[in-house]
Short mmCIF file of C-alpha atoms in Angstrom, two decimals:
data_model
loop_
_atom_site.label_atom_id
_atom_site.label_comp_id
_atom_site.label_asym_id
_atom_site.label_seq_id
_atom_site.Cartn_x
_atom_site.Cartn_y
_atom_site.Cartn_z
CA MET S 198 -32.27 -11.67 -60.76
CA GLU S 199 -33.46 -11.19 -64.29
CA ASN S 200 -32.97 -15.13 -64.78
CA GLU S 201 -35.23 -15.39 -60.98
CA LEU S 202 -38.58 -16.13 -62.00
CA GLU S 203 -40.51 -15.87 -59.05
CA VAL S 204 -43.67 -18.69 -58.19
CA ASN S 205 -46.07 -16.00 -59.34
CA ASP S 206 -45.03 -15.22 -62.97
CA ILE S 207 -45.22 -18.61 -64.03
CA GLU S 208 -48.67 -19.41 -65.58
CA LEU S 209 -49.31 -23.29 -64.61
CA ASN S 210 -50.37 -25.20 -67.91
CA GLU S 211 -53.21 -27.28 -66.05
CA ASP S 212 -55.60 -29.42 -69.09
CA THR S 213 -58.91 -29.74 -68.98
CA HIS S 214 -60.36 -32.97 -70.10
CA THR S 215 -64.16 -34.01 -70.02
CA GLU S 216 -65.08 -37.05 -67.48
CA ALA S 217 -65.71 -38.98 -70.82
CA GLU S 218 -61.80 -38.59 -71.83
CA GLU S 219 -60.73 -39.65 -68.05
CA ALA S 220 -62.85 -42.68 -68.79
CA ALA S 221 -61.65 -43.48 -71.59
CA LEU S 222 -57.98 -43.53 -70.45
CA LEU S 223 -58.84 -45.04 -67.85
CA GLN S 224 -60.66 -48.23 -70.44
CA GLN S 225 -56.97 -48.07 -72.21
CA LEU S 226 -55.06 -48.38 -68.53
CA GLY S 227 -57.99 -51.68 -68.22
CA ASP S 228 -55.90 -53.96 -69.46
CA GLU S 229 -53.43 -54.04 -67.29
CA GLN S 230 -54.38 -55.84 -64.08
CA ASP S 231 -54.80 -54.02 -59.94
CA PHE S 232 -51.03 -56.27 -58.08
CA ASP S 233 -53.07 -59.30 -56.80
CA PRO S 234 -50.82 -60.65 -54.14
CA SER S 235 -52.30 -64.60 -54.66
CA THR S 236 -50.74 -64.33 -57.79
CA ALA S 237 -46.89 -62.97 -56.37
CA GLU S 238 -47.11 -66.32 -54.84
CA ILE S 239 -47.95 -68.43 -57.71
CA LYS S 240 -44.89 -66.68 -59.49
CA THR S 241 -43.04 -67.39 -56.10
CA ALA S 242 -44.12 -70.75 -56.47
CA ASP S 243 -42.83 -71.18 -60.11
CA ASN S 244 -40.29 -69.35 -59.63
CA SER S 245 -38.82 -71.74 -56.29
CA GLN S 246 -40.06 -74.93 -58.20
CA ALA S 247 -37.86 -73.52 -61.52
CA LEU S 248 -35.22 -73.38 -59.50
CA ALA S 249 -35.50 -76.48 -58.40
CA GLN S 250 -36.05 -78.58 -61.79
CA GLY S 251 -32.24 -76.51 -62.25
CA ALA S 252 -30.60 -77.57 -59.28
CA ALA S 253 -32.48 -81.13 -60.42
CA SER S 254 -30.72 -80.69 -64.15
CA VAL S 255 -27.33 -79.54 -62.10
CA MET S 256 -27.44 -82.83 -60.21
CA ALA S 257 -27.87 -84.81 -63.44
CA VAL S 258 -24.82 -83.03 -64.75
CA LEU S 259 -22.78 -83.75 -62.03
CA GLY S 260 -23.55 -87.05 -61.84
CA VAL S 261 -22.81 -87.72 -64.87
CA SER S 262 -19.21 -86.03 -64.54
CA GLU S 263 -18.98 -88.05 -61.37
CA GLN S 264 -18.92 -91.51 -63.78
CA LEU S 265 -17.12 -89.91 -66.29
CA LEU S 266 -13.91 -89.68 -63.77
CA LYS S 267 -15.27 -92.69 -62.04
CA GLN S 268 -14.19 -94.46 -65.30
CA PHE S 269 -11.12 -92.39 -66.79
CA GLY S 270 -9.72 -91.25 -62.89
CA HIS S 271 -10.67 -93.81 -60.26
CA LYS S 272 -12.86 -95.63 -59.74
CA ASP S 273 -13.54 -94.39 -56.25
CA PHE S 274 -13.39 -90.93 -57.37
CA ALA S 275 -17.31 -89.27 -55.23
CA PHE S 276 -17.63 -85.69 -55.45
CA ASP S 277 -17.78 -84.68 -52.26
CA PRO S 278 -22.00 -84.31 -51.52
CA SER S 279 -22.15 -81.01 -49.81
CA GLN S 280 -19.94 -79.13 -52.10
CA ALA S 281 -22.19 -81.08 -54.91
CA GLU S 282 -25.25 -79.54 -53.81
CA ASN S 283 -23.90 -76.25 -53.04
CA VAL S 284 -23.07 -75.77 -57.16
CA ALA S 285 -26.02 -76.61 -57.73
CA SER S 286 -28.14 -74.44 -55.62
CA THR S 287 -25.91 -71.51 -57.17
CA ALA S 288 -26.18 -73.00 -61.13
CA ALA S 289 -29.92 -73.68 -60.39
CA PRO S 290 -30.72 -69.70 -61.12
CA LEU S 291 -28.32 -69.47 -64.92
CA PHE S 292 -31.39 -72.62 -65.47
CA VAL S 293 -34.21 -70.27 -64.52
CA LYS S 294 -33.02 -67.50 -66.55
CA TYR S 295 -32.08 -68.57 -69.36
CA GLY S 296 -35.83 -70.85 -69.15
CA GLY S 297 -33.29 -74.21 -69.29
CA GLU S 298 -31.26 -73.67 -71.77
CA MET S 299 -27.81 -72.60 -72.62
CA PRO S 300 -27.67 -68.75 -72.68
CA PRO S 301 -28.17 -67.72 -76.23
CA TRP S 302 -24.01 -66.38 -76.51
CA LEU S 303 -23.33 -69.61 -74.90
CA ALA S 304 -25.48 -71.84 -77.60
CA GLN S 305 -24.08 -71.13 -80.99
CA TYR S 306 -20.73 -72.83 -79.46
CA LYS S 307 -22.67 -75.93 -78.74
CA GLU S 308 -21.37 -77.82 -81.35
CA GLU S 309 -17.72 -77.12 -80.27
CA PHE S 310 -18.08 -77.37 -76.67
CA SER S 311 -20.42 -81.44 -77.37
CA PHE S 312 -16.24 -82.07 -80.05
CA VAL S 313 -14.35 -80.81 -77.26
CA VAL S 314 -15.93 -83.51 -75.11
CA ALA S 315 -16.17 -85.96 -77.28
CA ALA S 316 -12.56 -85.70 -78.45
CA GLY S 317 -11.21 -85.42 -75.03
CA ALA S 318 -13.29 -88.26 -73.20
CA LEU S 319 -11.39 -90.67 -76.49
CA GLY S 320 -8.10 -89.13 -76.25
CA PHE S 321 -7.69 -89.77 -73.32
CA SER S 322 -9.21 -93.38 -72.92
CA SER S 323 -6.55 -93.84 -76.35
CA PHE S 324 -4.09 -92.27 -73.41
CA GLN S 325 -5.35 -94.67 -70.66
CA GLN S 326 -5.69 -98.03 -72.75
CA ILE S 327 -1.95 -97.07 -74.00
CA ARG S 328 -0.86 -96.72 -69.81
CA MET S 329 -2.45 -100.27 -69.81
CA LEU S 330 -0.75 -102.55 -72.55
CA LYS S 331 2.32 -101.08 -71.62
CA VAL S 332 1.82 -102.48 -68.04
CA SER S 333 0.72 -105.63 -69.34
CA ASP S 334 3.84 -106.14 -71.73
CA ALA S 335 6.31 -105.03 -68.41
CA GLU S 336 3.94 -107.86 -66.93
CA LYS S 337 5.23 -110.41 -69.77
CA GLU S 338 8.33 -109.98 -69.28
CA VAL S 339 9.86 -112.15 -67.08
CA PRO S 340 13.19 -111.64 -66.10
CA GLN S 341 15.29 -114.54 -65.27
CA PRO S 342 16.78 -115.35 -62.29
CA GLU S 343 20.39 -114.99 -62.11
CA MET S 344 21.28 -118.71 -61.97
CA GLU S 345 19.01 -120.02 -65.20
CA LEU S 346 21.88 -116.99 -66.64
CA GLU S 347 24.57 -118.46 -65.07
CA GLN S 348 23.34 -122.04 -65.62
CA VAL S 349 23.46 -121.12 -69.07
CA GLU S 350 26.60 -119.42 -69.88
CA GLY S 351 28.20 -122.63 -67.71
CA ALA S 352 27.09 -124.33 -70.75
CA GLU S 353 28.76 -122.68 -73.42
#
């Protein structure tokens, strides 16, 4: 029980200060303004505007992606509009979080991503071209009907 302190044994250390010291402290803190609800509404409006801009940016990226898939995949390809909207609204906070830029940890690889996309597009379009050339070559090779082959063999 020796470790227990009674309330009467505790000395309260109260700092005494003058009104001038209080005024000086308030002056230092005075740079920070009190909460203004109208300002908060503006910030929310700015945030919703930023979210809308982020969603629009994502939709633009999805639009370019859709065009590439139409070009290299199938001309009738299209993203499901509701799924595209869902992706855009889900990704919009990322644009707000990073101020419309790539995250810093991802931005350092921007050139690598650009290269991979460009090389991938070139490789895929080359593959598609080769496939179309083979189809074209196959159409040029017209097999001779069997009757003509028999006539040619009989003439010999």
